[in-house]
Amino acid sequence: MNPEINDIDKQVMRFLQDNIPSTIRPYQDIAEQVGLTEDEIIEKIASYKEKGWIRRYGATLRHQNAGFKANGMGIWQVPDVEDRKRLGPIMAEFDEVSHAYERPSFEDWPYHLFTMIHGESKAEVEEIAKKISEKTGVKEYKVLYSTREFKKSSMRYFGS
Amino acid sequence: MDRQDRDILNLIQTGFPIAAQPYRVIGEKVGISEKEAFERVTKLKSADVIRRIGATFDSRKLHFKSTLCSAKVPAEKLEEVASIVSTYPEVTHNYERNHQYNLWFTVIAESAERIEEILAEVCEKGGIPEVRNMPATQMFKIKVNFKFKDKKDES
Protein backbone atom coordinates (compact mmCIF):
# COMPACT_ATOMS: atom_id res chain seq x y z
CA MET A 1 0.00 0.00 0.00
CA ASN A 2 1.19 3.48 -0.87
CA PRO A 3 2.60 4.86 2.45
CA GLU A 4 0.98 8.23 1.74
CA ILE A 5 -2.45 6.65 2.37
CA ASN A 6 -3.38 6.97 6.06
CA ASP A 7 -6.04 5.22 8.14
CA ILE A 8 -8.66 7.93 7.58
CA ASP A 9 -8.06 7.73 3.83
CA LYS A 10 -8.53 3.98 3.96
CA GLN A 11 -11.79 4.42 5.85
CA VAL A 12 -13.08 6.92 3.31
CA MET A 13 -11.93 4.87 0.34
CA ARG A 14 -13.63 1.80 1.75
CA PHE A 15 -16.92 3.65 1.12
CA LEU A 16 -15.92 4.36 -2.46
CA GLN A 17 -14.66 0.95 -3.48
CA ASP A 18 -18.05 -0.49 -4.28
CA ASN A 19 -21.15 1.68 -3.88
CA ILE A 20 -21.33 5.10 -2.31
CA PRO A 21 -24.45 5.35 -0.08
CA SER A 22 -27.66 5.33 -2.14
CA THR A 23 -28.99 8.48 -0.51
CA ILE A 24 -29.58 11.97 -1.79
CA ARG A 25 -26.63 13.30 0.32
CA PRO A 26 -24.14 10.44 0.09
CA TYR A 27 -21.14 12.47 1.33
CA GLN A 28 -23.05 13.57 4.41
CA ASP A 29 -23.70 9.90 5.17
CA ILE A 30 -20.05 8.97 4.76
CA ALA A 31 -19.04 11.95 6.90
CA GLU A 32 -21.27 10.86 9.77
CA GLN A 33 -19.84 7.36 9.75
CA VAL A 34 -16.20 8.44 9.47
CA GLY A 35 -16.56 11.32 11.95
CA LEU A 36 -15.62 14.11 9.58
CA THR A 37 -17.65 16.92 8.00
CA GLU A 38 -19.34 16.61 4.61
CA ASP A 39 -16.95 19.27 3.24
CA GLU A 40 -13.93 17.34 4.49
CA ILE A 41 -15.15 14.18 2.76
CA ILE A 42 -15.70 16.07 -0.49
CA GLU A 43 -12.22 17.62 -0.26
CA LYS A 44 -10.65 14.24 0.40
CA ILE A 45 -12.35 12.53 -2.53
CA ALA A 46 -11.36 15.42 -4.82
CA SER A 47 -7.76 15.13 -3.62
CA TYR A 48 -7.69 11.36 -4.25
CA LYS A 49 -8.76 12.07 -7.81
CA GLU A 50 -6.14 14.77 -8.18
CA LYS A 51 -3.39 12.50 -6.90
CA GLY A 52 -4.51 9.84 -9.35
CA TRP A 53 -5.33 7.28 -6.66
CA ILE A 54 -8.82 7.33 -8.13
CA ARG A 55 -8.62 6.78 -11.87
CA ARG A 56 -12.32 7.22 -12.43
CA TYR A 57 -15.17 8.23 -10.18
CA GLY A 58 -18.65 7.49 -11.39
CA ALA A 59 -21.18 4.92 -12.48
CA THR A 60 -20.17 1.52 -13.80
CA LEU A 61 -22.78 0.12 -16.13
CA ARG A 62 -23.75 -3.41 -16.75
CA HIS A 63 -22.95 -3.28 -20.43
CA GLN A 64 -25.02 -6.28 -21.34
CA ASN A 65 -28.09 -4.39 -20.21
CA ALA A 66 -27.09 -1.16 -21.86
CA GLY A 67 -26.57 -2.21 -25.45
CA PHE A 68 -23.01 -3.60 -25.35
CA LYS A 69 -23.77 -7.24 -25.83
CA ALA A 70 -20.47 -8.56 -27.07
CA ASN A 71 -16.87 -8.16 -26.08
CA GLY A 72 -13.85 -9.99 -27.34
CA MET A 73 -10.20 -10.16 -26.42
CA GLY A 74 -8.15 -9.42 -29.53
CA ILE A 75 -4.72 -11.05 -29.44
CA TRP A 76 -2.16 -9.88 -31.96
CA GLN A 77 1.17 -11.27 -33.17
CA VAL A 78 3.65 -8.42 -33.36
CA PRO A 79 7.09 -10.00 -32.88
CA ASP A 80 9.08 -6.80 -33.37
CA VAL A 81 9.35 -4.66 -30.26
CA GLU A 82 9.53 -1.39 -32.22
CA ASP A 83 6.41 -2.37 -34.17
CA ARG A 84 4.63 -2.94 -30.88
CA LYS A 85 5.51 0.54 -29.65
CA ARG A 86 4.21 1.98 -32.87
CA LEU A 87 1.08 -0.15 -33.31
CA GLY A 88 -0.14 -0.32 -29.70
CA PRO A 89 -1.20 3.34 -29.71
CA ILE A 90 -2.92 2.90 -33.10
CA MET A 91 -5.00 0.03 -31.69
CA ALA A 92 -5.75 2.16 -28.63
CA GLU A 93 -7.18 4.92 -30.83
CA PHE A 94 -10.22 2.81 -31.73
CA ASP A 95 -13.24 3.93 -29.68
CA GLU A 96 -14.43 0.35 -29.38
CA VAL A 97 -11.15 -0.67 -27.71
CA SER A 98 -11.31 -0.23 -23.94
CA HIS A 99 -7.98 -1.75 -22.96
CA ALA A 100 -4.78 -2.19 -24.94
CA TYR A 101 -1.68 -3.79 -23.48
CA GLU A 102 1.58 -5.45 -24.38
CA ARG A 103 2.10 -8.72 -22.49
CA PRO A 104 4.78 -11.44 -22.49
CA SER A 105 4.65 -14.06 -25.24
CA PHE A 106 5.56 -17.76 -25.03
CA GLU A 107 6.51 -20.49 -27.44
CA ASP A 108 2.95 -21.81 -27.58
CA TRP A 109 1.50 -18.31 -27.20
CA PRO A 110 2.98 -16.09 -29.92
CA TYR A 111 0.74 -13.09 -29.18
CA HIS A 112 2.11 -9.80 -27.92
CA LEU A 113 -0.64 -7.21 -27.94
CA PHE A 114 -4.03 -7.54 -26.26
CA THR A 115 -7.10 -5.40 -26.96
CA MET A 116 -10.53 -5.61 -25.36
CA ILE A 117 -13.02 -4.88 -28.14
CA HIS A 118 -16.66 -4.00 -27.46
CA GLY A 119 -19.59 -4.08 -29.83
CA GLU A 120 -23.30 -4.66 -30.07
CA SER A 121 -22.77 -8.15 -31.50
CA LYS A 122 -20.04 -10.69 -32.09
CA ALA A 123 -20.18 -9.81 -35.80
CA GLU A 124 -19.51 -6.17 -34.97
CA VAL A 125 -16.56 -7.13 -32.75
CA GLU A 126 -15.13 -9.21 -35.63
CA GLU A 127 -15.65 -6.28 -37.98
CA ILE A 128 -13.75 -3.92 -35.65
CA ALA A 129 -10.92 -6.46 -35.28
CA LYS A 130 -10.70 -6.60 -39.07
CA LYS A 131 -10.48 -2.81 -39.25
CA ILE A 132 -7.71 -2.82 -36.63
CA SER A 133 -5.90 -5.46 -38.67
CA GLU A 134 -6.22 -3.40 -41.85
CA LYS A 135 -5.07 -0.21 -40.18
CA THR A 136 -2.06 -1.76 -38.44
CA GLY A 137 -1.14 -4.39 -41.03
CA VAL A 138 -1.13 -7.09 -38.32
CA LYS A 139 -2.55 -10.15 -40.07
CA GLU A 140 -1.94 -12.82 -37.45
CA TYR A 141 -4.59 -12.31 -34.83
CA LYS A 142 -7.53 -13.93 -33.09
CA VAL A 143 -10.48 -12.76 -31.06
CA LEU A 144 -11.24 -14.82 -27.96
CA TYR A 145 -14.66 -14.61 -26.37
CA SER A 146 -15.72 -15.37 -22.86
CA THR A 147 -17.91 -18.43 -23.07
CA ARG A 148 -18.61 -18.43 -19.34
CA GLU A 149 -18.29 -15.78 -16.65
CA PHE A 150 -17.14 -17.24 -13.34
CA LYS A 151 -16.48 -13.96 -11.56
CA LYS A 152 -16.73 -10.27 -12.26
CA SER A 153 -16.21 -7.91 -9.37
CA SER A 154 -14.44 -4.71 -8.49
CA MET A 155 -11.28 -4.91 -6.46
CA ARG A 156 -11.63 -4.22 -2.73
CA TYR A 157 -8.28 -2.62 -2.00
CA PHE A 158 -9.29 -1.53 1.47
CA GLY A 159 -10.89 -4.63 2.96
CA SER A 160 -14.54 -5.22 3.72
CA MET B 1 -34.61 4.11 -21.11
CA ASP B 2 -35.43 7.54 -22.49
CA ARG B 3 -33.23 10.44 -23.55
CA GLN B 4 -32.93 11.85 -20.02
CA ASP B 5 -31.82 8.48 -18.66
CA ARG B 6 -29.19 8.29 -21.37
CA ASP B 7 -28.03 11.84 -20.63
CA ILE B 8 -27.73 10.92 -16.95
CA LEU B 9 -25.77 7.74 -17.78
CA ASN B 10 -23.40 9.56 -20.11
CA LEU B 11 -22.84 12.19 -17.45
CA ILE B 12 -22.36 10.05 -14.37
CA GLN B 13 -20.24 7.35 -15.92
CA THR B 14 -17.73 10.03 -16.89
CA GLY B 15 -17.90 11.60 -13.47
CA PHE B 16 -20.32 11.47 -10.57
CA PRO B 17 -20.40 14.95 -8.98
CA ILE B 18 -18.17 15.44 -5.95
CA ALA B 19 -20.37 18.10 -4.34
CA ALA B 20 -22.69 18.25 -1.33
CA GLN B 21 -25.77 17.84 -3.52
CA PRO B 22 -24.61 15.63 -6.38
CA TYR B 23 -28.14 14.98 -7.69
CA ARG B 24 -28.81 18.70 -7.88
CA VAL B 25 -25.72 19.04 -10.09
CA ILE B 26 -26.92 16.15 -12.28
CA GLY B 27 -30.43 17.61 -12.44
CA GLU B 28 -29.14 21.03 -13.50
CA LYS B 29 -27.09 19.53 -16.33
CA VAL B 30 -29.89 17.29 -17.59
CA GLY B 31 -32.69 19.79 -17.02
CA ILE B 32 -34.63 18.07 -14.25
CA SER B 33 -35.02 18.55 -10.48
CA GLU B 34 -32.68 17.15 -7.84
CA LYS B 35 -35.44 14.81 -6.69
CA GLU B 36 -36.13 13.48 -10.19
CA ALA B 37 -32.42 12.97 -10.86
CA PHE B 38 -32.12 10.98 -7.63
CA GLU B 39 -35.20 8.91 -8.46
CA ARG B 40 -34.01 8.15 -11.98
CA VAL B 41 -30.58 7.05 -10.77
CA THR B 42 -32.19 4.89 -8.08
CA LYS B 43 -34.38 3.28 -10.73
CA LEU B 44 -31.46 2.66 -13.10
CA LYS B 45 -29.64 0.98 -10.22
CA SER B 46 -32.52 -1.28 -9.29
CA ALA B 47 -32.98 -2.15 -12.98
CA ASP B 48 -29.29 -3.17 -12.89
CA VAL B 49 -28.37 -0.82 -15.73
CA ILE B 50 -26.02 0.85 -13.25
CA ARG B 51 -23.91 -1.83 -11.59
CA ARG B 52 -22.36 0.51 -9.06
CA ILE B 53 -21.49 4.12 -8.34
CA GLY B 54 -18.07 4.54 -6.83
CA ALA B 55 -14.37 4.85 -7.45
CA THR B 56 -12.12 2.88 -9.73
CA PHE B 57 -8.68 3.03 -8.22
CA ASP B 58 -5.38 3.09 -10.06
CA SER B 59 -3.79 -0.07 -8.71
CA ARG B 60 -0.29 1.16 -9.59
CA LYS B 61 -0.71 4.48 -7.79
CA LEU B 62 -1.84 2.57 -4.70
CA HIS B 63 1.33 0.50 -5.17
CA PHE B 64 -0.53 -2.70 -6.00
CA LYS B 65 0.51 -5.13 -8.75
CA SER B 66 -1.90 -6.54 -11.31
CA THR B 67 -1.72 -9.26 -13.90
CA LEU B 68 -3.66 -11.36 -16.38
CA CYS B 69 -3.32 -15.13 -16.02
CA SER B 70 -4.29 -18.04 -18.21
CA ALA B 71 -4.34 -21.79 -17.77
CA LYS B 72 -5.02 -24.89 -19.83
CA VAL B 73 -7.57 -26.82 -17.82
CA PRO B 74 -9.16 -30.13 -18.91
CA ALA B 75 -12.86 -29.52 -19.61
CA GLU B 76 -14.02 -31.90 -16.87
CA LYS B 77 -11.99 -29.99 -14.26
CA LEU B 78 -12.72 -26.47 -15.45
CA GLU B 79 -15.58 -25.70 -13.11
CA GLU B 80 -13.69 -26.93 -10.06
CA VAL B 81 -10.50 -25.02 -10.88
CA ALA B 82 -12.51 -21.88 -11.75
CA SER B 83 -14.26 -21.96 -8.40
CA ILE B 84 -10.92 -22.30 -6.57
CA VAL B 85 -9.65 -19.26 -8.51
CA SER B 86 -12.80 -17.25 -7.75
CA THR B 87 -12.48 -17.69 -3.98
CA TYR B 88 -9.55 -15.24 -3.92
CA PRO B 89 -10.65 -11.66 -3.29
CA GLU B 90 -7.57 -10.65 -5.32
CA VAL B 91 -9.19 -12.24 -8.40
CA THR B 92 -11.64 -9.73 -9.88
CA HIS B 93 -12.41 -11.25 -13.29
CA ASN B 94 -12.51 -14.92 -14.15
CA TYR B 95 -13.73 -16.29 -17.49
CA GLU B 96 -13.75 -19.33 -19.68
CA ARG B 97 -12.55 -18.43 -23.19
CA ASN B 98 -12.65 -20.33 -26.48
CA HIS B 99 -9.01 -21.38 -26.69
CA GLN B 100 -6.86 -24.27 -25.44
CA TYR B 101 -5.85 -21.75 -22.80
CA ASN B 102 -9.43 -21.81 -21.60
CA LEU B 103 -9.30 -20.17 -18.16
CA TRP B 104 -8.50 -16.45 -17.93
CA PHE B 105 -8.42 -14.39 -14.78
CA THR B 106 -7.00 -11.17 -13.38
CA VAL B 107 -5.18 -10.84 -10.07
CA ILE B 108 -4.54 -7.62 -8.15
CA ALA B 109 -2.42 -7.86 -4.99
CA GLU B 110 -0.08 -5.86 -2.80
CA SER B 111 3.04 -7.51 -4.23
CA ALA B 112 4.29 -9.67 -7.08
CA GLU B 113 5.21 -12.26 -4.42
CA ARG B 114 1.59 -12.45 -3.25
CA ILE B 115 0.50 -13.00 -6.87
CA GLU B 116 3.03 -15.84 -7.26
CA GLU B 117 1.78 -17.34 -4.02
CA ILE B 118 -1.84 -17.31 -5.23
CA LEU B 119 -0.87 -18.89 -8.56
CA ALA B 120 1.13 -21.63 -6.82
CA GLU B 121 -1.85 -22.35 -4.56
CA VAL B 122 -4.22 -22.51 -7.54
CA CYS B 123 -1.92 -25.05 -9.24
CA GLU B 124 -1.68 -27.13 -6.11
CA LYS B 125 -5.34 -27.06 -5.06
CA GLY B 126 -6.61 -27.36 -8.62
CA GLY B 127 -4.14 -30.07 -9.62
CA ILE B 128 -2.96 -28.26 -12.75
CA PRO B 129 0.69 -28.06 -13.82
CA GLU B 130 0.88 -24.39 -14.74
CA VAL B 131 -0.80 -21.02 -14.56
CA ARG B 132 0.65 -18.49 -16.93
CA ASN B 133 1.37 -15.07 -15.44
CA MET B 134 1.23 -12.28 -18.02
CA PRO B 135 1.57 -8.86 -16.39
CA ALA B 136 1.36 -5.96 -18.84
CA THR B 137 4.75 -4.78 -20.05
CA GLN B 138 3.29 -1.69 -21.75
CA MET B 139 -0.10 -0.04 -21.32
CA PHE B 140 -1.55 1.80 -24.26
CA LYS B 141 -5.08 2.38 -22.99
CA ILE B 142 -7.48 1.83 -20.13
CA LYS B 143 -10.92 3.19 -20.74
CA VAL B 144 -14.13 2.32 -19.03
CA ASN B 145 -16.56 4.85 -20.43
CA PHE B 146 -18.87 4.25 -23.32
CA LYS B 147 -20.84 6.95 -25.02
CA PHE B 148 -24.51 6.18 -25.52
CA LYS B 149 -25.64 6.82 -29.03
CA ASP B 150 -28.81 8.80 -29.27
CA LYS B 151 -31.08 6.25 -30.86
CA LYS B 152 -34.84 5.99 -30.81
CA ASP B 153 -36.33 6.20 -27.32
CA GLU B 154 -37.26 2.82 -25.87
CA SER B 155 -38.97 3.47 -22.59
Coordinates of C-alpha atoms in Angstrom, one line a residue:
Chain A
M1 CA 0.0 0.0 0.0
N2 CA 1.2 3.5 -0.9
P3 CA 2.6 4.9 2.5
E4 CA 1.0 8.2 1.7
I5 CA -2.4 6.6 2.4
N6 CA -3.4 7.0 6.1
D7 CA -6.0 5.2 8.1
I8 CA -8.7 7.9 7.6
D9 CA -8.1 7.7 3.8
K10 CA -8.5 4.0 4.0
Q11 CA -11.8 4.4 5.9
V12 CA -13.1 6.9 3.3
M13 CA -11.9 4.9 0.3
R14 CA -13.6 1.8 1.8
F15 CA -16.9 3.7 1.1
L16 CA -15.9 4.4 -2.5
Q17 CA -14.7 0.9 -3.5
D18 CA -18.0 -0.5 -4.3
N19 CA -21.1 1.7 -3.9
I20 CA -21.3 5.1 -2.3
P21 CA -24.5 5.3 -0.1
S22 CA -27.7 5.3 -2.1
T23 CA -29.0 8.5 -0.5
I24 CA -29.6 12.0 -1.8
R25 CA -26.6 13.3 0.3
P26 CA -24.1 10.4 0.1
Y27 CA -21.1 12.5 1.3
Q28 CA -23.1 13.6 4.4
D29 CA -23.7 9.9 5.2
I30 CA -20.0 9.0 4.8
A31 CA -19.0 12.0 6.9
E32 CA -21.3 10.9 9.8
Q33 CA -19.8 7.4 9.8
V34 CA -16.2 8.4 9.5
G35 CA -16.6 11.3 12.0
L36 CA -15.6 14.1 9.6
T37 CA -17.7 16.9 8.0
E38 CA -19.3 16.6 4.6
D39 CA -16.9 19.3 3.2
E40 CA -13.9 17.3 4.5
I41 CA -15.1 14.2 2.8
I42 CA -15.7 16.1 -0.5
E43 CA -12.2 17.6 -0.3
K44 CA -10.6 14.2 0.4
I45 CA -12.4 12.5 -2.5
A46 CA -11.4 15.4 -4.8
S47 CA -7.8 15.1 -3.6
Y48 CA -7.7 11.4 -4.3
K49 CA -8.8 12.1 -7.8
E50 CA -6.1 14.8 -8.2
K51 CA -3.4 12.5 -6.9
G52 CA -4.5 9.8 -9.4
W53 CA -5.3 7.3 -6.7
I54 CA -8.8 7.3 -8.1
R55 CA -8.6 6.8 -11.9
R56 CA -12.3 7.2 -12.4
Y57 CA -15.2 8.2 -10.2
G58 CA -18.7 7.5 -11.4
A59 CA -21.2 4.9 -12.5
T60 CA -20.2 1.5 -13.8
L61 CA -22.8 0.1 -16.1
R62 CA -23.8 -3.4 -16.7
H63 CA -23.0 -3.3 -20.4
Q64 CA -25.0 -6.3 -21.3
N65 CA -28.1 -4.4 -20.2
A66 CA -27.1 -1.2 -21.9
G67 CA -26.6 -2.2 -25.4
F68 CA -23.0 -3.6 -25.3
K69 CA -23.8 -7.2 -25.8
A70 CA -20.5 -8.6 -27.1
N71 CA -16.9 -8.2 -26.1
G72 CA -13.9 -10.0 -27.3
M73 CA -10.2 -10.2 -26.4
G74 CA -8.1 -9.4 -29.5
I75 CA -4.7 -11.1 -29.4
W76 CA -2.2 -9.9 -32.0
Q77 CA 1.2 -11.3 -33.2
V78 CA 3.7 -8.4 -33.4
P79 CA 7.1 -10.0 -32.9
D80 CA 9.1 -6.8 -33.4
V81 CA 9.4 -4.7 -30.3
E82 CA 9.5 -1.4 -32.2
D83 CA 6.4 -2.4 -34.2
R84 CA 4.6 -2.9 -30.9
K85 CA 5.5 0.5 -29.6
R86 CA 4.2 2.0 -32.9
L87 CA 1.1 -0.2 -33.3
G88 CA -0.1 -0.3 -29.7
P89 CA -1.2 3.3 -29.7
I90 CA -2.9 2.9 -33.1
M91 CA -5.0 0.0 -31.7
A92 CA -5.8 2.2 -28.6
E93 CA -7.2 4.9 -30.8
F94 CA -10.2 2.8 -31.7
D95 CA -13.2 3.9 -29.7
E96 CA -14.4 0.3 -29.4
V97 CA -11.2 -0.7 -27.7
S98 CA -11.3 -0.2 -23.9
H99 CA -8.0 -1.8 -23.0
A100 CA -4.8 -2.2 -24.9
Y101 CA -1.7 -3.8 -23.5
E102 CA 1.6 -5.4 -24.4
R103 CA 2.1 -8.7 -22.5
P104 CA 4.8 -11.4 -22.5
S105 CA 4.7 -14.1 -25.2
F106 CA 5.6 -17.8 -25.0
E107 CA 6.5 -20.5 -27.4
D108 CA 3.0 -21.8 -27.6
W109 CA 1.5 -18.3 -27.2
P110 CA 3.0 -16.1 -29.9
Y111 CA 0.7 -13.1 -29.2
H112 CA 2.1 -9.8 -27.9
L113 CA -0.6 -7.2 -27.9
F114 CA -4.0 -7.5 -26.3
T115 CA -7.1 -5.4 -27.0
M116 CA -10.5 -5.6 -25.4
I117 CA -13.0 -4.9 -28.1
H118 CA -16.7 -4.0 -27.5
G119 CA -19.6 -4.1 -29.8
E120 CA -23.3 -4.7 -30.1
S121 CA -22.8 -8.1 -31.5
K122 CA -20.0 -10.7 -32.1
A123 CA -20.2 -9.8 -35.8
E124 CA -19.5 -6.2 -35.0
V125 CA -16.6 -7.1 -32.7
E126 CA -15.1 -9.2 -35.6
E127 CA -15.6 -6.3 -38.0
I128 CA -13.7 -3.9 -35.6
A129 CA -10.9 -6.5 -35.3
K130 CA -10.7 -6.6 -39.1
K131 CA -10.5 -2.8 -39.2
I132 CA -7.7 -2.8 -36.6
S133 CA -5.9 -5.5 -38.7
E134 CA -6.2 -3.4 -41.8
K135 CA -5.1 -0.2 -40.2
T136 CA -2.1 -1.8 -38.4
G137 CA -1.1 -4.4 -41.0
V138 CA -1.1 -7.1 -38.3
K139 CA -2.6 -10.1 -40.1
E140 CA -1.9 -12.8 -37.4
Y141 CA -4.6 -12.3 -34.8
K142 CA -7.5 -13.9 -33.1
V143 CA -10.5 -12.8 -31.1
L144 CA -11.2 -14.8 -28.0
Y145 CA -14.7 -14.6 -26.4
S146 CA -15.7 -15.4 -22.9
T147 CA -17.9 -18.4 -23.1
R148 CA -18.6 -18.4 -19.3
E149 CA -18.3 -15.8 -16.7
F150 CA -17.1 -17.2 -13.3
K151 CA -16.5 -14.0 -11.6
K152 CA -16.7 -10.3 -12.3
S153 CA -16.2 -7.9 -9.4
S154 CA -14.4 -4.7 -8.5
M155 CA -11.3 -4.9 -6.5
R156 CA -11.6 -4.2 -2.7
Y157 CA -8.3 -2.6 -2.0
F158 CA -9.3 -1.5 1.5
G159 CA -10.9 -4.6 3.0
S160 CA -14.5 -5.2 3.7
Chain B
M1 CA -34.6 4.1 -21.1
D2 CA -35.4 7.5 -22.5
R3 CA -33.2 10.4 -23.5
Q4 CA -32.9 11.8 -20.0
D5 CA -31.8 8.5 -18.7
R6 CA -29.2 8.3 -21.4
D7 CA -28.0 11.8 -20.6
I8 CA -27.7 10.9 -17.0
L9 CA -25.8 7.7 -17.8
N10 CA -23.4 9.6 -20.1
L11 CA -22.8 12.2 -17.4
I12 CA -22.4 10.1 -14.4
Q13 CA -20.2 7.4 -15.9
T14 CA -17.7 10.0 -16.9
G15 CA -17.9 11.6 -13.5
F16 CA -20.3 11.5 -10.6
P17 CA -20.4 15.0 -9.0
I18 CA -18.2 15.4 -6.0
A19 CA -20.4 18.1 -4.3
A20 CA -22.7 18.3 -1.3
Q21 CA -25.8 17.8 -3.5
P22 CA -24.6 15.6 -6.4
Y23 CA -28.1 15.0 -7.7
R24 CA -28.8 18.7 -7.9
V25 CA -25.7 19.0 -10.1
I26 CA -26.9 16.1 -12.3
G27 CA -30.4 17.6 -12.4
E28 CA -29.1 21.0 -13.5
K29 CA -27.1 19.5 -16.3
V30 CA -29.9 17.3 -17.6
G31 CA -32.7 19.8 -17.0
I32 CA -34.6 18.1 -14.2
S33 CA -35.0 18.6 -10.5
E34 CA -32.7 17.1 -7.8
K35 CA -35.4 14.8 -6.7
E36 CA -36.1 13.5 -10.2
A37 CA -32.4 13.0 -10.9
F38 CA -32.1 11.0 -7.6
E39 CA -35.2 8.9 -8.5
R40 CA -34.0 8.1 -12.0
V41 CA -30.6 7.0 -10.8
T42 CA -32.2 4.9 -8.1
K43 CA -34.4 3.3 -10.7
L44 CA -31.5 2.7 -13.1
K45 CA -29.6 1.0 -10.2
S46 CA -32.5 -1.3 -9.3
A47 CA -33.0 -2.2 -13.0
D48 CA -29.3 -3.2 -12.9
V49 CA -28.4 -0.8 -15.7
I50 CA -26.0 0.9 -13.2
R51 CA -23.9 -1.8 -11.6
R52 CA -22.4 0.5 -9.1
I53 CA -21.5 4.1 -8.3
G54 CA -18.1 4.5 -6.8
A55 CA -14.4 4.8 -7.5
T56 CA -12.1 2.9 -9.7
F57 CA -8.7 3.0 -8.2
D58 CA -5.4 3.1 -10.1
S59 CA -3.8 -0.1 -8.7
R60 CA -0.3 1.2 -9.6
K61 CA -0.7 4.5 -7.8
L62 CA -1.8 2.6 -4.7
H63 CA 1.3 0.5 -5.2
F64 CA -0.5 -2.7 -6.0
K65 CA 0.5 -5.1 -8.8
S66 CA -1.9 -6.5 -11.3
T67 CA -1.7 -9.3 -13.9
L68 CA -3.7 -11.4 -16.4
C69 CA -3.3 -15.1 -16.0
S70 CA -4.3 -18.0 -18.2
A71 CA -4.3 -21.8 -17.8
K72 CA -5.0 -24.9 -19.8
V73 CA -7.6 -26.8 -17.8
P74 CA -9.2 -30.1 -18.9
A75 CA -12.9 -29.5 -19.6
E76 CA -14.0 -31.9 -16.9
K77 CA -12.0 -30.0 -14.3
L78 CA -12.7 -26.5 -15.4
E79 CA -15.6 -25.7 -13.1
E80 CA -13.7 -26.9 -10.1
V81 CA -10.5 -25.0 -10.9
A82 CA -12.5 -21.9 -11.7
S83 CA -14.3 -22.0 -8.4
I84 CA -10.9 -22.3 -6.6
V85 CA -9.6 -19.3 -8.5
S86 CA -12.8 -17.2 -7.8
T87 CA -12.5 -17.7 -4.0
Y88 CA -9.5 -15.2 -3.9
P89 CA -10.7 -11.7 -3.3
E90 CA -7.6 -10.7 -5.3
V91 CA -9.2 -12.2 -8.4
T92 CA -11.6 -9.7 -9.9
H93 CA -12.4 -11.2 -13.3
N94 CA -12.5 -14.9 -14.1
Y95 CA -13.7 -16.3 -17.5
E96 CA -13.7 -19.3 -19.7
R97 CA -12.5 -18.4 -23.2
N98 CA -12.7 -20.3 -26.5
H99 CA -9.0 -21.4 -26.7
Q100 CA -6.9 -24.3 -25.4
Y101 CA -5.9 -21.8 -22.8
N102 CA -9.4 -21.8 -21.6
L103 CA -9.3 -20.2 -18.2
W104 CA -8.5 -16.5 -17.9
F105 CA -8.4 -14.4 -14.8
T106 CA -7.0 -11.2 -13.4
V107 CA -5.2 -10.8 -10.1
I108 CA -4.5 -7.6 -8.1
A109 CA -2.4 -7.9 -5.0
E110 CA -0.1 -5.9 -2.8
S111 CA 3.0 -7.5 -4.2
A112 CA 4.3 -9.7 -7.1
E113 CA 5.2 -12.3 -4.4
R114 CA 1.6 -12.5 -3.3
I115 CA 0.5 -13.0 -6.9
E116 CA 3.0 -15.8 -7.3
E117 CA 1.8 -17.3 -4.0
I118 CA -1.8 -17.3 -5.2
L119 CA -0.9 -18.9 -8.6
A120 CA 1.1 -21.6 -6.8
E121 CA -1.8 -22.4 -4.6
V122 CA -4.2 -22.5 -7.5
C123 CA -1.9 -25.1 -9.2
E124 CA -1.7 -27.1 -6.1
K125 CA -5.3 -27.1 -5.1
G126 CA -6.6 -27.4 -8.6
G127 CA -4.1 -30.1 -9.6
I128 CA -3.0 -28.3 -12.7
P129 CA 0.7 -28.1 -13.8
E130 CA 0.9 -24.4 -14.7
V131 CA -0.8 -21.0 -14.6
R132 CA 0.6 -18.5 -16.9
N133 CA 1.4 -15.1 -15.4
M134 CA 1.2 -12.3 -18.0
P135 CA 1.6 -8.9 -16.4
A136 CA 1.4 -6.0 -18.8
T137 CA 4.7 -4.8 -20.1
Q138 CA 3.3 -1.7 -21.8
M139 CA -0.1 0.0 -21.3
F140 CA -1.5 1.8 -24.3
K141 CA -5.1 2.4 -23.0
I142 CA -7.5 1.8 -20.1
K143 CA -10.9 3.2 -20.7
V144 CA -14.1 2.3 -19.0
N145 CA -16.6 4.9 -20.4
F146 CA -18.9 4.3 -23.3
K147 CA -20.8 7.0 -25.0
F148 CA -24.5 6.2 -25.5
K149 CA -25.6 6.8 -29.0
D150 CA -28.8 8.8 -29.3
K151 CA -31.1 6.2 -30.9
K152 CA -34.8 6.0 -30.8
D153 CA -36.3 6.2 -27.3
E154 CA -37.3 2.8 -25.9
S155 CA -39.0 3.5 -22.6

